[in-house]
Short mmCIF file of N, CA, C and O in Angstrom, two decimals:
data_model
loop_
_atom_site.label_atom_id
_atom_site.label_comp_id
_atom_site.label_asym_id
_atom_site.label_seq_id
_atom_site.Cartn_x
_atom_site.Cartn_y
_atom_site.Cartn_z
N UNK R 1 9.31 0.74 -9.75
CA UNK R 1 9.05 1.33 -8.45
C UNK R 1 7.54 1.47 -8.27
O UNK R 1 6.83 1.93 -9.15
N UNK R 2 7.06 1.11 -7.14
CA UNK R 2 5.63 1.13 -6.87
C UNK R 2 5.15 2.52 -6.45
O UNK R 2 5.87 3.27 -5.82
N UNK R 3 3.93 2.82 -6.79
CA UNK R 3 3.30 4.08 -6.42
C UNK R 3 2.50 3.96 -5.13
O UNK R 3 1.94 4.94 -4.66
N UNK R 4 2.44 2.76 -4.57
CA UNK R 4 1.60 2.55 -3.39
C UNK R 4 1.98 3.41 -2.19
O UNK R 4 1.09 3.89 -1.49
N UNK R 5 3.27 3.66 -1.92
CA UNK R 5 3.55 4.54 -0.78
C UNK R 5 2.97 5.94 -0.93
O UNK R 5 2.40 6.49 0.01
N UNK R 6 3.04 6.52 -2.11
CA UNK R 6 2.47 7.86 -2.29
C UNK R 6 0.94 7.81 -2.26
O UNK R 6 0.30 8.73 -1.74
N UNK R 7 0.35 6.74 -2.76
CA UNK R 7 -1.11 6.59 -2.66
C UNK R 7 -1.52 6.45 -1.20
O UNK R 7 -2.52 7.03 -0.78
N UNK R 8 -0.74 5.69 -0.45
CA UNK R 8 -1.01 5.53 0.97
C UNK R 8 -0.93 6.84 1.73
O UNK R 8 -1.74 7.12 2.62
N UNK R 9 0.04 7.67 1.38
CA UNK R 9 0.18 8.97 2.03
C UNK R 9 -1.03 9.86 1.72
O UNK R 9 -1.53 10.57 2.60
N UNK R 10 -1.50 9.79 0.48
CA UNK R 10 -2.68 10.59 0.12
C UNK R 10 -3.93 10.07 0.83
O UNK R 10 -4.78 10.86 1.26
N UNK R 11 -4.04 8.76 0.97
CA UNK R 11 -5.17 8.19 1.70
C UNK R 11 -5.12 8.64 3.16
O UNK R 11 -6.14 9.01 3.74
N UNK R 12 -3.94 8.60 3.76
CA UNK R 12 -3.80 9.02 5.15
C UNK R 12 -4.23 10.48 5.33
O UNK R 12 -4.97 10.83 6.26
N UNK R 13 -3.79 11.34 4.42
CA UNK R 13 -4.17 12.75 4.48
C UNK R 13 -5.68 12.92 4.35
O UNK R 13 -6.30 13.69 5.08
N UNK R 14 -6.29 12.16 3.43
CA UNK R 14 -7.74 12.24 3.23
C UNK R 14 -8.48 11.71 4.46
O UNK R 14 -9.49 12.29 4.87
N UNK R 15 -7.98 10.63 5.04
CA UNK R 15 -8.61 10.07 6.25
C UNK R 15 -8.59 11.10 7.37
O UNK R 15 -9.60 11.33 8.05
N UNK R 16 -7.46 11.76 7.56
CA UNK R 16 -7.35 12.75 8.64
C UNK R 16 -8.21 13.98 8.38
O UNK R 16 -8.74 14.57 9.31
N UNK R 17 -8.38 14.35 7.11
CA UNK R 17 -9.25 15.48 6.77
C UNK R 17 -10.72 15.11 6.95
O UNK R 17 -11.50 15.86 7.51
N UNK R 18 -11.09 13.94 6.45
CA UNK R 18 -12.50 13.53 6.47
C UNK R 18 -12.96 13.08 7.85
O UNK R 18 -14.08 13.35 8.25
N UNK R 19 -12.08 12.41 8.58
CA UNK R 19 -12.42 11.88 9.91
C UNK R 19 -11.35 12.32 10.91
O UNK R 19 -10.56 11.49 11.39
N UNK R 20 -11.28 13.59 11.26
CA UNK R 20 -10.19 14.09 12.11
C UNK R 20 -10.12 13.43 13.49
O UNK R 20 -9.05 13.37 14.08
N UNK R 21 -11.21 12.90 13.98
CA UNK R 21 -11.21 12.26 15.29
C UNK R 21 -10.85 10.79 15.26
O UNK R 21 -10.68 10.17 16.31
N UNK R 22 -10.70 10.22 14.07
CA UNK R 22 -10.41 8.78 13.95
C UNK R 22 -8.92 8.50 14.07
O UNK R 22 -8.10 9.16 13.43
N UNK R 23 -8.60 7.50 14.87
CA UNK R 23 -7.27 6.93 14.81
C UNK R 23 -7.37 5.75 13.83
O UNK R 23 -8.43 5.51 13.24
N UNK R 24 -6.29 5.01 13.65
CA UNK R 24 -6.34 3.89 12.70
C UNK R 24 -7.35 2.82 13.10
O UNK R 24 -8.00 2.24 12.25
N UNK R 25 -7.53 2.60 14.40
CA UNK R 25 -8.50 1.60 14.84
C UNK R 25 -9.92 2.02 14.45
O UNK R 25 -10.68 1.21 13.91
N UNK R 26 -10.28 3.27 14.69
CA UNK R 26 -11.62 3.75 14.33
C UNK R 26 -11.84 3.69 12.83
O UNK R 26 -12.92 3.32 12.37
N UNK R 27 -10.82 4.06 12.06
CA UNK R 27 -10.95 3.99 10.60
C UNK R 27 -11.08 2.54 10.14
O UNK R 27 -11.88 2.24 9.25
N UNK R 28 -10.33 1.64 10.76
CA UNK R 28 -10.42 0.22 10.42
C UNK R 28 -11.84 -0.29 10.65
O UNK R 28 -12.37 -1.08 9.86
N UNK R 29 -12.47 0.16 11.73
CA UNK R 29 -13.86 -0.23 12.00
C UNK R 29 -14.76 0.27 10.87
O UNK R 29 -15.64 -0.46 10.39
N UNK R 30 -14.56 1.50 10.42
CA UNK R 30 -15.36 2.03 9.29
C UNK R 30 -15.18 1.18 8.04
O UNK R 30 -16.14 0.94 7.29
N UNK R 31 -13.95 0.74 7.79
CA UNK R 31 -13.63 -0.04 6.59
C UNK R 31 -14.08 -1.49 6.75
O UNK R 31 -14.38 -2.16 5.77
N UNK R 32 -14.14 -1.96 8.00
CA UNK R 32 -14.54 -3.35 8.25
C UNK R 32 -13.38 -4.32 8.17
O UNK R 32 -13.54 -5.46 7.73
N UNK R 33 -12.20 -3.85 8.59
CA UNK R 33 -10.99 -4.67 8.54
C UNK R 33 -10.25 -4.57 9.87
O UNK R 33 -10.59 -3.76 10.72
N UNK R 34 -9.21 -5.38 10.02
CA UNK R 34 -8.35 -5.29 11.20
C UNK R 34 -7.58 -3.97 11.19
O UNK R 34 -7.34 -3.39 10.13
N UNK R 35 -7.19 -3.51 12.36
CA UNK R 35 -6.47 -2.24 12.49
C UNK R 35 -5.22 -2.21 11.63
O UNK R 35 -4.83 -1.18 11.09
N UNK R 36 -4.57 -3.34 11.48
CA UNK R 36 -3.31 -3.38 10.73
C UNK R 36 -3.51 -3.14 9.23
O UNK R 36 -2.59 -2.70 8.56
N UNK R 37 -4.71 -3.39 8.72
CA UNK R 37 -4.92 -3.24 7.28
C UNK R 37 -4.80 -1.80 6.81
O UNK R 37 -4.04 -1.52 5.88
N UNK R 38 -5.53 -0.82 7.39
CA UNK R 38 -5.34 0.55 6.94
C UNK R 38 -3.91 1.05 7.18
O UNK R 38 -3.38 1.83 6.39
N UNK R 39 -3.31 0.57 8.23
CA UNK R 39 -1.92 0.94 8.50
C UNK R 39 -1.02 0.47 7.36
O UNK R 39 -0.19 1.22 6.85
N UNK R 40 -1.21 -0.77 6.93
CA UNK R 40 -0.43 -1.31 5.82
C UNK R 40 -0.73 -0.57 4.52
O UNK R 40 0.17 -0.29 3.73
N UNK R 41 -2.01 -0.26 4.28
CA UNK R 41 -2.39 0.48 3.07
C UNK R 41 -1.69 1.84 3.06
O UNK R 41 -1.13 2.25 2.04
N UNK R 42 -1.71 2.53 4.18
CA UNK R 42 -1.10 3.85 4.26
C UNK R 42 0.42 3.79 4.12
O UNK R 42 1.04 4.76 3.73
N UNK R 43 1.01 2.63 4.41
CA UNK R 43 2.46 2.46 4.26
C UNK R 43 2.84 1.95 2.87
O UNK R 43 4.02 1.82 2.56
N UNK R 44 1.84 1.64 2.04
CA UNK R 44 2.12 1.14 0.70
C UNK R 44 2.51 -0.33 0.66
O UNK R 44 3.19 -0.76 -0.26
N UNK R 45 2.07 -1.09 1.64
CA UNK R 45 2.40 -2.51 1.74
C UNK R 45 1.73 -3.27 0.59
O UNK R 45 0.52 -3.24 0.43
N UNK R 46 2.54 -3.98 -0.18
CA UNK R 46 2.03 -4.72 -1.34
C UNK R 46 1.25 -5.97 -0.98
O UNK R 46 0.61 -6.57 -1.84
N UNK R 47 1.28 -6.38 0.29
CA UNK R 47 0.59 -7.60 0.68
C UNK R 47 -0.92 -7.40 0.87
O UNK R 47 -1.65 -8.37 1.01
N UNK R 48 -1.38 -6.16 0.84
CA UNK R 48 -2.80 -5.88 1.04
C UNK R 48 -3.53 -6.03 -0.30
O UNK R 48 -3.12 -5.48 -1.32
N UNK R 49 -4.63 -6.77 -0.28
CA UNK R 49 -5.41 -7.02 -1.49
C UNK R 49 -5.97 -5.72 -2.06
O UNK R 49 -6.29 -4.78 -1.32
N UNK R 50 -6.07 -5.67 -3.37
CA UNK R 50 -6.58 -4.48 -4.06
C UNK R 50 -7.98 -4.11 -3.57
O UNK R 50 -8.31 -2.92 -3.44
N UNK R 51 -8.78 -5.10 -3.25
CA UNK R 51 -10.13 -4.83 -2.74
C UNK R 51 -10.11 -4.06 -1.42
O UNK R 51 -10.98 -3.23 -1.18
N UNK R 52 -9.14 -4.33 -0.60
CA UNK R 52 -9.00 -3.61 0.67
C UNK R 52 -8.55 -2.17 0.42
O UNK R 52 -9.00 -1.25 1.09
N UNK R 53 -7.67 -1.98 -0.56
CA UNK R 53 -7.27 -0.62 -0.95
C UNK R 53 -8.51 0.15 -1.42
O UNK R 53 -8.71 1.31 -1.06
N UNK R 54 -9.33 -0.51 -2.24
CA UNK R 54 -10.53 0.13 -2.77
C UNK R 54 -11.48 0.51 -1.64
O UNK R 54 -12.01 1.63 -1.60
N UNK R 55 -11.71 -0.39 -0.72
CA UNK R 55 -12.63 -0.11 0.38
C UNK R 55 -12.10 1.02 1.27
O UNK R 55 -12.86 1.90 1.68
N UNK R 56 -10.80 1.02 1.54
CA UNK R 56 -10.20 2.09 2.34
C UNK R 56 -10.31 3.43 1.61
O UNK R 56 -10.48 4.47 2.25
N UNK R 57 -10.25 3.42 0.30
CA UNK R 57 -10.40 4.66 -0.49
C UNK R 57 -11.86 5.08 -0.60
O UNK R 57 -12.17 6.27 -0.65
N UNK R 58 -12.77 4.10 -0.62
CA UNK R 58 -14.19 4.41 -0.77
C UNK R 58 -14.74 5.17 0.43
O UNK R 58 -15.53 6.11 0.27
N UNK R 59 -14.31 4.83 1.61
CA UNK R 59 -14.85 5.42 2.84
C UNK R 59 -14.70 6.94 2.84
O UNK R 59 -15.67 7.65 3.08
N UNK R 60 -13.51 7.50 2.52
CA UNK R 60 -13.42 8.97 2.46
C UNK R 60 -13.80 9.55 1.10
O UNK R 60 -13.63 10.75 0.86
N UNK R 61 -14.31 8.73 0.18
CA UNK R 61 -14.79 9.23 -1.10
C UNK R 61 -13.74 9.33 -2.19
O UNK R 61 -13.85 10.16 -3.09
N UNK R 62 -12.73 8.47 -2.15
CA UNK R 62 -11.64 8.54 -3.12
C UNK R 62 -11.65 7.41 -4.15
O UNK R 62 -10.67 7.21 -4.86
N UNK R 63 -12.73 6.69 -4.26
CA UNK R 63 -12.75 5.49 -5.10
C UNK R 63 -12.86 5.77 -6.59
O UNK R 63 -12.68 4.88 -7.41
N UNK R 64 -13.13 7.00 -6.98
CA UNK R 64 -13.37 7.33 -8.39
C UNK R 64 -12.30 6.87 -9.35
O UNK R 64 -12.59 6.43 -10.45
N UNK R 65 -11.05 6.95 -8.99
CA UNK R 65 -9.97 6.58 -9.89
C UNK R 65 -9.82 5.09 -10.13
O UNK R 65 -9.18 4.68 -11.09
N UNK R 66 -10.42 4.26 -9.29
CA UNK R 66 -10.27 2.82 -9.43
C UNK R 66 -10.86 2.31 -10.74
O UNK R 66 -10.38 1.33 -11.28
N UNK R 67 -11.87 2.98 -11.25
CA UNK R 67 -12.49 2.51 -12.49
C UNK R 67 -11.55 2.66 -13.69
O UNK R 67 -11.78 2.07 -14.72
N UNK R 68 -10.48 3.42 -13.54
CA UNK R 68 -9.55 3.65 -14.64
C UNK R 68 -8.21 2.94 -14.46
O UNK R 68 -7.30 3.14 -15.26
N UNK R 69 -8.08 2.12 -13.43
CA UNK R 69 -6.78 1.51 -13.12
C UNK R 69 -6.20 0.70 -14.26
O UNK R 69 -5.01 0.76 -14.52
N UNK R 70 -6.99 -0.07 -14.94
CA UNK R 70 -6.45 -0.99 -15.93
C UNK R 70 -6.88 -0.63 -17.35
O UNK R 70 -6.87 -1.48 -18.23
N UNK R 71 -7.19 0.63 -17.57
CA UNK R 71 -7.52 1.07 -18.92
C UNK R 71 -6.26 1.20 -19.74
O UNK R 71 -5.23 1.66 -19.26
N UNK R 72 -6.37 0.79 -20.96
CA UNK R 72 -5.24 0.93 -21.90
C UNK R 72 -5.68 1.94 -22.95
O UNK R 72 -6.69 1.74 -23.63
N UNK R 73 -4.91 3.00 -23.05
CA UNK R 73 -5.23 4.01 -24.06
C UNK R 73 -4.76 3.54 -25.42
O UNK R 73 -3.69 2.95 -25.55
N UNK R 74 -5.56 3.82 -26.43
CA UNK R 74 -5.18 3.50 -27.81
C UNK R 74 -3.99 4.36 -28.21
O UNK R 74 -3.86 5.49 -27.81
N UNK R 75 -3.13 3.78 -29.00
CA UNK R 75 -1.95 4.49 -29.47
C UNK R 75 -1.90 4.38 -30.99
O UNK R 75 -2.38 3.42 -31.58
N UNK R 76 -1.28 5.34 -31.61
CA UNK R 76 -1.09 5.29 -33.07
C UNK R 76 -0.20 4.11 -33.46
O UNK R 76 -0.22 3.67 -34.60
N UNK R 77 0.55 3.59 -32.51
CA UNK R 77 1.48 2.51 -32.79
C UNK R 77 0.92 1.14 -32.50
O UNK R 77 1.58 0.13 -32.70
N UNK R 78 -0.33 1.06 -32.01
CA UNK R 78 -0.97 -0.23 -31.75
C UNK R 78 -1.33 -0.90 -33.05
O UNK R 78 -1.73 -0.27 -34.03
N UNK R 79 -1.21 -2.23 -33.07
CA UNK R 79 -1.65 -3.00 -34.24
C UNK R 79 -3.16 -3.03 -34.26
O UNK R 79 -3.81 -3.19 -33.25
N UNK R 80 -3.72 -2.88 -35.41
CA UNK R 80 -5.18 -2.88 -35.55
C UNK R 80 -5.71 -4.27 -35.68
O UNK R 80 -5.13 -5.20 -36.00
#
């Protein structure tokens, strides 16, 4: 099961907090994408490129977690 819908909901909440006067079109202009892109991101649409998710998250200041997306934690059970 994908986590993108819940991430999209959090992005939508952050967008509305950070830019209360923006509709999706105004936010899309900030991100530099078509209006449909932030809408798809907020809906958890898997067809949107990861770079677009990152840019949509960067605008309201949520990009910090992206640096840890593909980190693998060491485990006691990993082969050395």
